[in-house]
CSV table of C-alpha atoms in Angstrom, one decimal:
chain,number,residue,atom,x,y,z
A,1,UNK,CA,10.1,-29.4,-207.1
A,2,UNK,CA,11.0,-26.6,-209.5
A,3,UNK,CA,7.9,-24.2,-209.5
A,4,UNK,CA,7.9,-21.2,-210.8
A,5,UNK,CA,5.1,-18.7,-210.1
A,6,UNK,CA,3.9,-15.6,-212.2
A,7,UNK,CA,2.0,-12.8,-210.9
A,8,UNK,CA,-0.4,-11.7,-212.2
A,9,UNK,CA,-2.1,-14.1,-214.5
A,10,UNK,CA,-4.5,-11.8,-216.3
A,11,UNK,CA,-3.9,-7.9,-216.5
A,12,UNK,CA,-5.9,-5.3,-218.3
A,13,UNK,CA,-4.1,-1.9,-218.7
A,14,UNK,CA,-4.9,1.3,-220.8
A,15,UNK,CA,-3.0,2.7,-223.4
A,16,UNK,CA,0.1,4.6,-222.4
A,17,UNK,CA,0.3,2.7,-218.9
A,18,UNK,CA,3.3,0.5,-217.4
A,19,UNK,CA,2.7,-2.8,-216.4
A,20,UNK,CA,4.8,-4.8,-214.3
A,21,UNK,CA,5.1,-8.6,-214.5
A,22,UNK,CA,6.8,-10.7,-210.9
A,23,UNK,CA,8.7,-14.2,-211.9
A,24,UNK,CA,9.4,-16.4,-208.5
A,25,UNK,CA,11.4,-19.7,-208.6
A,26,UNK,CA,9.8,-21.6,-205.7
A,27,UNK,CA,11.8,-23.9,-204.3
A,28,UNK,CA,15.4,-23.4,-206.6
A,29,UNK,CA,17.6,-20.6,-207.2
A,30,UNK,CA,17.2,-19.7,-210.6
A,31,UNK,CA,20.4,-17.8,-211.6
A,32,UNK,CA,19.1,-17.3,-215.0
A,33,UNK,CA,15.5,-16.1,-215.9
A,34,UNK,CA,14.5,-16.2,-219.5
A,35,UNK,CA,11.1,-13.9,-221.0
A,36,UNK,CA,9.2,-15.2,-223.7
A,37,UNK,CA,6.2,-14.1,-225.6
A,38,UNK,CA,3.8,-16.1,-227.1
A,39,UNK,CA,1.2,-15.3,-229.6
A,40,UNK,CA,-1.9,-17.0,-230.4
A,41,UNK,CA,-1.4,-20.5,-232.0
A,42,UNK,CA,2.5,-19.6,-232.2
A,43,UNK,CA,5.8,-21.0,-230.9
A,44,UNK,CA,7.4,-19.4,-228.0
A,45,UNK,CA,9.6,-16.0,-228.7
A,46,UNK,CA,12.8,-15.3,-226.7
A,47,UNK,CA,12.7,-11.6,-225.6
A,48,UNK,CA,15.8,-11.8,-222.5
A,49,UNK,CA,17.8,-13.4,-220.4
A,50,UNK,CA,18.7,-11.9,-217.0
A,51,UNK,CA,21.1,-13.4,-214.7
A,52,UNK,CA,21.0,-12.4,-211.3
A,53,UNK,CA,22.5,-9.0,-210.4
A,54,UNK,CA,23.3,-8.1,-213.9
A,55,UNK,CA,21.8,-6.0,-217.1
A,56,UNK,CA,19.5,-8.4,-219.2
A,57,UNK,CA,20.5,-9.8,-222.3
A,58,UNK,CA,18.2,-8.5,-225.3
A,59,UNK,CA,17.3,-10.2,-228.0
A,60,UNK,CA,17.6,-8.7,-231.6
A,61,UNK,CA,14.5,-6.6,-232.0
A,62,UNK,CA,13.2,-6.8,-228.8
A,63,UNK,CA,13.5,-2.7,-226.8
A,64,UNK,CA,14.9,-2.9,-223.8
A,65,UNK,CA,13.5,0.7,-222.8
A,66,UNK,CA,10.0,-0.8,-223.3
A,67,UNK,CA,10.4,-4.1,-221.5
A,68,UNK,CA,12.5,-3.5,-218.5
A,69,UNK,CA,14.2,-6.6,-216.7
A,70,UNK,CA,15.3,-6.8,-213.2
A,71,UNK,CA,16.7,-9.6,-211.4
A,72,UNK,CA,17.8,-8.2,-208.2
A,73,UNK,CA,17.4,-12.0,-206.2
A,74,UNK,CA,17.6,-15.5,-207.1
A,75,UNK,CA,13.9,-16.1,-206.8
A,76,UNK,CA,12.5,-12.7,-208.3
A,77,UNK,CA,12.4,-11.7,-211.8
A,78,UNK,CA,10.4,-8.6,-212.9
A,79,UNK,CA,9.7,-7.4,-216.6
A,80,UNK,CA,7.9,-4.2,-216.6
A,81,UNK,CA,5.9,-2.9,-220.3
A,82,UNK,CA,6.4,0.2,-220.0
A,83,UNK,CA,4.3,3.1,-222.1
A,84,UNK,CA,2.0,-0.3,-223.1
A,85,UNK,CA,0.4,-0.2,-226.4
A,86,UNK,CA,-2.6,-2.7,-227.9
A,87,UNK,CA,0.2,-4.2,-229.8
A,88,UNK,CA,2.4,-5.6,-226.8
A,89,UNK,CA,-1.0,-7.4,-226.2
A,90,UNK,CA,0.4,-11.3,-225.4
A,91,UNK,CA,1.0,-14.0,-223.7
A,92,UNK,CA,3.9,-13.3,-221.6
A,93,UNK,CA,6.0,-16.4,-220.0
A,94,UNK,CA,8.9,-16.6,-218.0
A,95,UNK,CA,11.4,-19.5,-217.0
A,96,UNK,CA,14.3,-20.7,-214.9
A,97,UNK,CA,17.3,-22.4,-214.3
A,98,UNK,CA,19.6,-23.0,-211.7
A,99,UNK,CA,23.4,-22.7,-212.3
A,100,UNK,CA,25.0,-25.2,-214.3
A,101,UNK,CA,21.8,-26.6,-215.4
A,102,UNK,CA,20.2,-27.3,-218.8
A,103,UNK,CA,16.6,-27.8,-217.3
A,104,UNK,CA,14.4,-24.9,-217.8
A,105,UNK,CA,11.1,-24.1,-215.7
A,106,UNK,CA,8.7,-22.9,-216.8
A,107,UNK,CA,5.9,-20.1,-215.0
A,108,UNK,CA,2.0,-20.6,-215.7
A,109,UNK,CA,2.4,-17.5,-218.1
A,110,UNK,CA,0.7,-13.7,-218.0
A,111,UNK,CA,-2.0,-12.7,-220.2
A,112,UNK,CA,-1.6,-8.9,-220.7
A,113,UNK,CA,-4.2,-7.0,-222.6
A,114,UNK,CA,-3.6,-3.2,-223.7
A,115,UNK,CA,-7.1,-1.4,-224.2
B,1,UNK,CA,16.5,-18.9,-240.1
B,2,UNK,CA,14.6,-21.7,-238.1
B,3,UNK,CA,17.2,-23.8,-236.5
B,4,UNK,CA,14.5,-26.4,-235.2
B,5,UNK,CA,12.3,-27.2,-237.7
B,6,UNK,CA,8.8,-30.1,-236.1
B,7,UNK,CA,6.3,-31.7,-237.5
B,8,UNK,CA,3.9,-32.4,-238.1
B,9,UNK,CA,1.7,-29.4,-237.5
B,10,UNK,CA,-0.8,-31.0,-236.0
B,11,UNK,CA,-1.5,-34.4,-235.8
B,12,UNK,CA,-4.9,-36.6,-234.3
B,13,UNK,CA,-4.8,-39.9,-232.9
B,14,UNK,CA,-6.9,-42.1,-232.0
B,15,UNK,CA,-7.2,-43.2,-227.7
B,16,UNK,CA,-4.3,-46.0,-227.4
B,17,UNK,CA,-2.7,-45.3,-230.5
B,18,UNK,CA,0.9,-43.9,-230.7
B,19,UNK,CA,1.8,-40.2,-231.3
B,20,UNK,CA,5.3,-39.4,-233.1
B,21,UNK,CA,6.2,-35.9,-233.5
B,22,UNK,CA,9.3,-34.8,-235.5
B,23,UNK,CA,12.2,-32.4,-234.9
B,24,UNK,CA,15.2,-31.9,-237.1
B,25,UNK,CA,18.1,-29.4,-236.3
B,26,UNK,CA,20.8,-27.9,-238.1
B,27,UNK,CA,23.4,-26.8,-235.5
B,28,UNK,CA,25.6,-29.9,-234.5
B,29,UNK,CA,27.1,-27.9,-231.3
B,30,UNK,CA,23.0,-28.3,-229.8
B,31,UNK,CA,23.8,-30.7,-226.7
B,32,UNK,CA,20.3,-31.2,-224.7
B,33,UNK,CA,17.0,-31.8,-226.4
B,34,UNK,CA,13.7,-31.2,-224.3
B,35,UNK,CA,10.3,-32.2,-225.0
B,36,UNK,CA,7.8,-29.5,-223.0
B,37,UNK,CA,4.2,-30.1,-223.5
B,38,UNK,CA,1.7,-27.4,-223.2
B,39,UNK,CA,-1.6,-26.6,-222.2
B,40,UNK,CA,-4.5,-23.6,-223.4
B,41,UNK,CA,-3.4,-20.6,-221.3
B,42,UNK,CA,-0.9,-22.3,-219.5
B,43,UNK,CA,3.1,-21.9,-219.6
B,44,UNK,CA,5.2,-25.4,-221.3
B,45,UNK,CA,5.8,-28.1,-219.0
B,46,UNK,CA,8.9,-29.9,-219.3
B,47,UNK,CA,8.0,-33.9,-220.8
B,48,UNK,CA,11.4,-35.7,-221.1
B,49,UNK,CA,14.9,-34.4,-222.2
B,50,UNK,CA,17.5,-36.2,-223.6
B,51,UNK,CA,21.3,-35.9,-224.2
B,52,UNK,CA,23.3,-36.9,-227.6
B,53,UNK,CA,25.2,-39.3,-226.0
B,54,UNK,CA,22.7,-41.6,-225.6
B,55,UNK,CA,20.2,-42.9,-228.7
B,56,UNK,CA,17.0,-43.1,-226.7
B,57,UNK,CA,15.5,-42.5,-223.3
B,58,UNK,CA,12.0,-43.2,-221.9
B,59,UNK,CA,9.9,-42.0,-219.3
B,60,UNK,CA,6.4,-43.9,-218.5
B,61,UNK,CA,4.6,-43.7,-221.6
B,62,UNK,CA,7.0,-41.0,-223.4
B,63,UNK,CA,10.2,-42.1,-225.6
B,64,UNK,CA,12.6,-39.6,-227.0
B,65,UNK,CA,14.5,-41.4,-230.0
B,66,UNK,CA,17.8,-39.4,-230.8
B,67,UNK,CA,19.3,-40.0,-234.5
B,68,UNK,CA,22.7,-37.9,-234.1
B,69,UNK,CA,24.2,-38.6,-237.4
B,70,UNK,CA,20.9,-37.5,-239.1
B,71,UNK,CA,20.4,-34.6,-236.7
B,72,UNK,CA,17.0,-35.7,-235.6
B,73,UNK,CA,14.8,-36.6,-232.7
B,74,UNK,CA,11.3,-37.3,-232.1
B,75,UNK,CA,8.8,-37.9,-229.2
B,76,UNK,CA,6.8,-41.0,-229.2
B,77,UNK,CA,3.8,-41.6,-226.8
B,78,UNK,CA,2.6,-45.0,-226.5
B,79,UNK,CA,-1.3,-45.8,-225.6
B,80,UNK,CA,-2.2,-42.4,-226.1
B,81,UNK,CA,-5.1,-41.2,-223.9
B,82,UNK,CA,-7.2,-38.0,-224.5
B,83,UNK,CA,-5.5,-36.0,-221.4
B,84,UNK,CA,-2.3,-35.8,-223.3
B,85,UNK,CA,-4.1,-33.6,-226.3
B,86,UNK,CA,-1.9,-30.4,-225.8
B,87,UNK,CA,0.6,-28.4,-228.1
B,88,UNK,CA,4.2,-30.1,-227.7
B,89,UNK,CA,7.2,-28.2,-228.2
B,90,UNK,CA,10.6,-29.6,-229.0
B,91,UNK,CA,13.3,-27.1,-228.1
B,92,UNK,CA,17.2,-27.6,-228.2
B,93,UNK,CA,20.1,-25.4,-226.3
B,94,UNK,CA,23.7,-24.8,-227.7
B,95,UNK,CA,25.8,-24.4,-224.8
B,96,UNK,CA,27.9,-21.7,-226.7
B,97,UNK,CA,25.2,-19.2,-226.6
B,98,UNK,CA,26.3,-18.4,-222.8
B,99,UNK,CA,22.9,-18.7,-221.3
B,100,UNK,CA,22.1,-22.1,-222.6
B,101,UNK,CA,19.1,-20.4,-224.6
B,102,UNK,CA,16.2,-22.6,-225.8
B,103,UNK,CA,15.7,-22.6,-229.6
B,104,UNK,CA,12.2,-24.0,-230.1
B,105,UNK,CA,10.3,-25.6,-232.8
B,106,UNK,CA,7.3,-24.7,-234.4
B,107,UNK,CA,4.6,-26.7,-231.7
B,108,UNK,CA,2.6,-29.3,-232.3
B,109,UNK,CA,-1.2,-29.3,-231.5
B,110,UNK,CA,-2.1,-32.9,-230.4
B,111,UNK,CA,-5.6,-34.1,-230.6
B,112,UNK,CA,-6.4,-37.5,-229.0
B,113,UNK,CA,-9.9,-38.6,-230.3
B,114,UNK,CA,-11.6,-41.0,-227.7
């Protein structure tokens, strides 16, 4: 139990282009969905929380009119990069919990490239 | 300010040997401590988790060992074989924070020598 799913895996973009980024709890309802980005060798990076059918929660320094959040459902979480440039080049990662619990789950994580 | 601070950095071991990794943490309202464990170019995997009301809890081969007066835990993993060489990742949630946010520390890279 407690899958989470990421789609896609691996995405190549060009400069200037949106990407957008689906986050599926399997078999729980994840009320809350966290984003985090990961860069090479480093320790994972908080960038939102989104609970479902409400705004995301940034965090400090992260633009929420260049990573949009929507969590319209209890399985679906979407960020979208939008206007992507080399430097939002990472390892994107999303998890999620169901309500009242600590537990997070974790997805398999998105490799996003910006050319 | 890092409010989970791990080590070691990295740390090899040698095949049936134990592997302790560190974690120390300043904020005393934290009130669940996970372990996740992590492969290359895969998301964390949640290990073992523990509570503060309790001192220790183990799963299989893993041990969590929870020092609350010195704000402290560790991961232990006993007989350790070369599939478990993987970053590990302690991580700690303060329930005030409203979305029971993970604060994670730094990673470890584990390398289990055959």
């Amino acid at each position: 139990g407690a899958v989470v799913s990421q789609h896609p895996s691996r995405v190549i973009c060009k400069s200037g282009t949106s990407v957008k980024i689906e986050c599926r709890s399997l078999d729980f309802q994840a009320t809350t969905m966290f984003w985090y980005r990961q860069f090479p060798k480093q320790s994972l990076m908080l960038m939102a929380t989104s609970n479902e059918g409400s705004k995301a929660t940034y965090e400090q320094g992260v633009e929420k009119d260049k990573f949009l959040i929507n969590h319209a459902s209890l399985t679906l979480s979407t960020l979208t990069v939008t206007s992507a440039h080399p430097e939002d080049s990472s390892f994107y990662i999303c998890s999620a919990s169901d309500r009242g619990r600590y537990e997070q789950y974790f997805g398999p994580g998105t490799r996003l490239t910006v050319t | 300010q890092q409010q989970v601070k791990q080590s070691p950095q990295s740390l090899i071991v040698q095949k049936g040997g134990i592997s302790i990794i560190n974690c120390a943490y300043e904020n005393t309202a934290f009130d669940y401590f996970p372990w996740y464990q992590q492969f290359p170019g895969k998301g964390p995997a949640l290990l073992i988790a523990i509570r503060p009301d309790v001192s220790e809890k183990k799963e299989g081969r893993f041990t969590i060992s929870f020092n609350k007066s010195a704000k402290q835990f560790s991961l232990h993993i006993m007989d350790s074989q070369p599939g478990d060489s993987a970053t590990y990742f302690c991580a700690a949630t303060d329930p005030y924070s409203g979305a029971q946010k993970l604060v994670f520390g730094q990673g470890t890279r584990l390398t289990i020598n055959p």
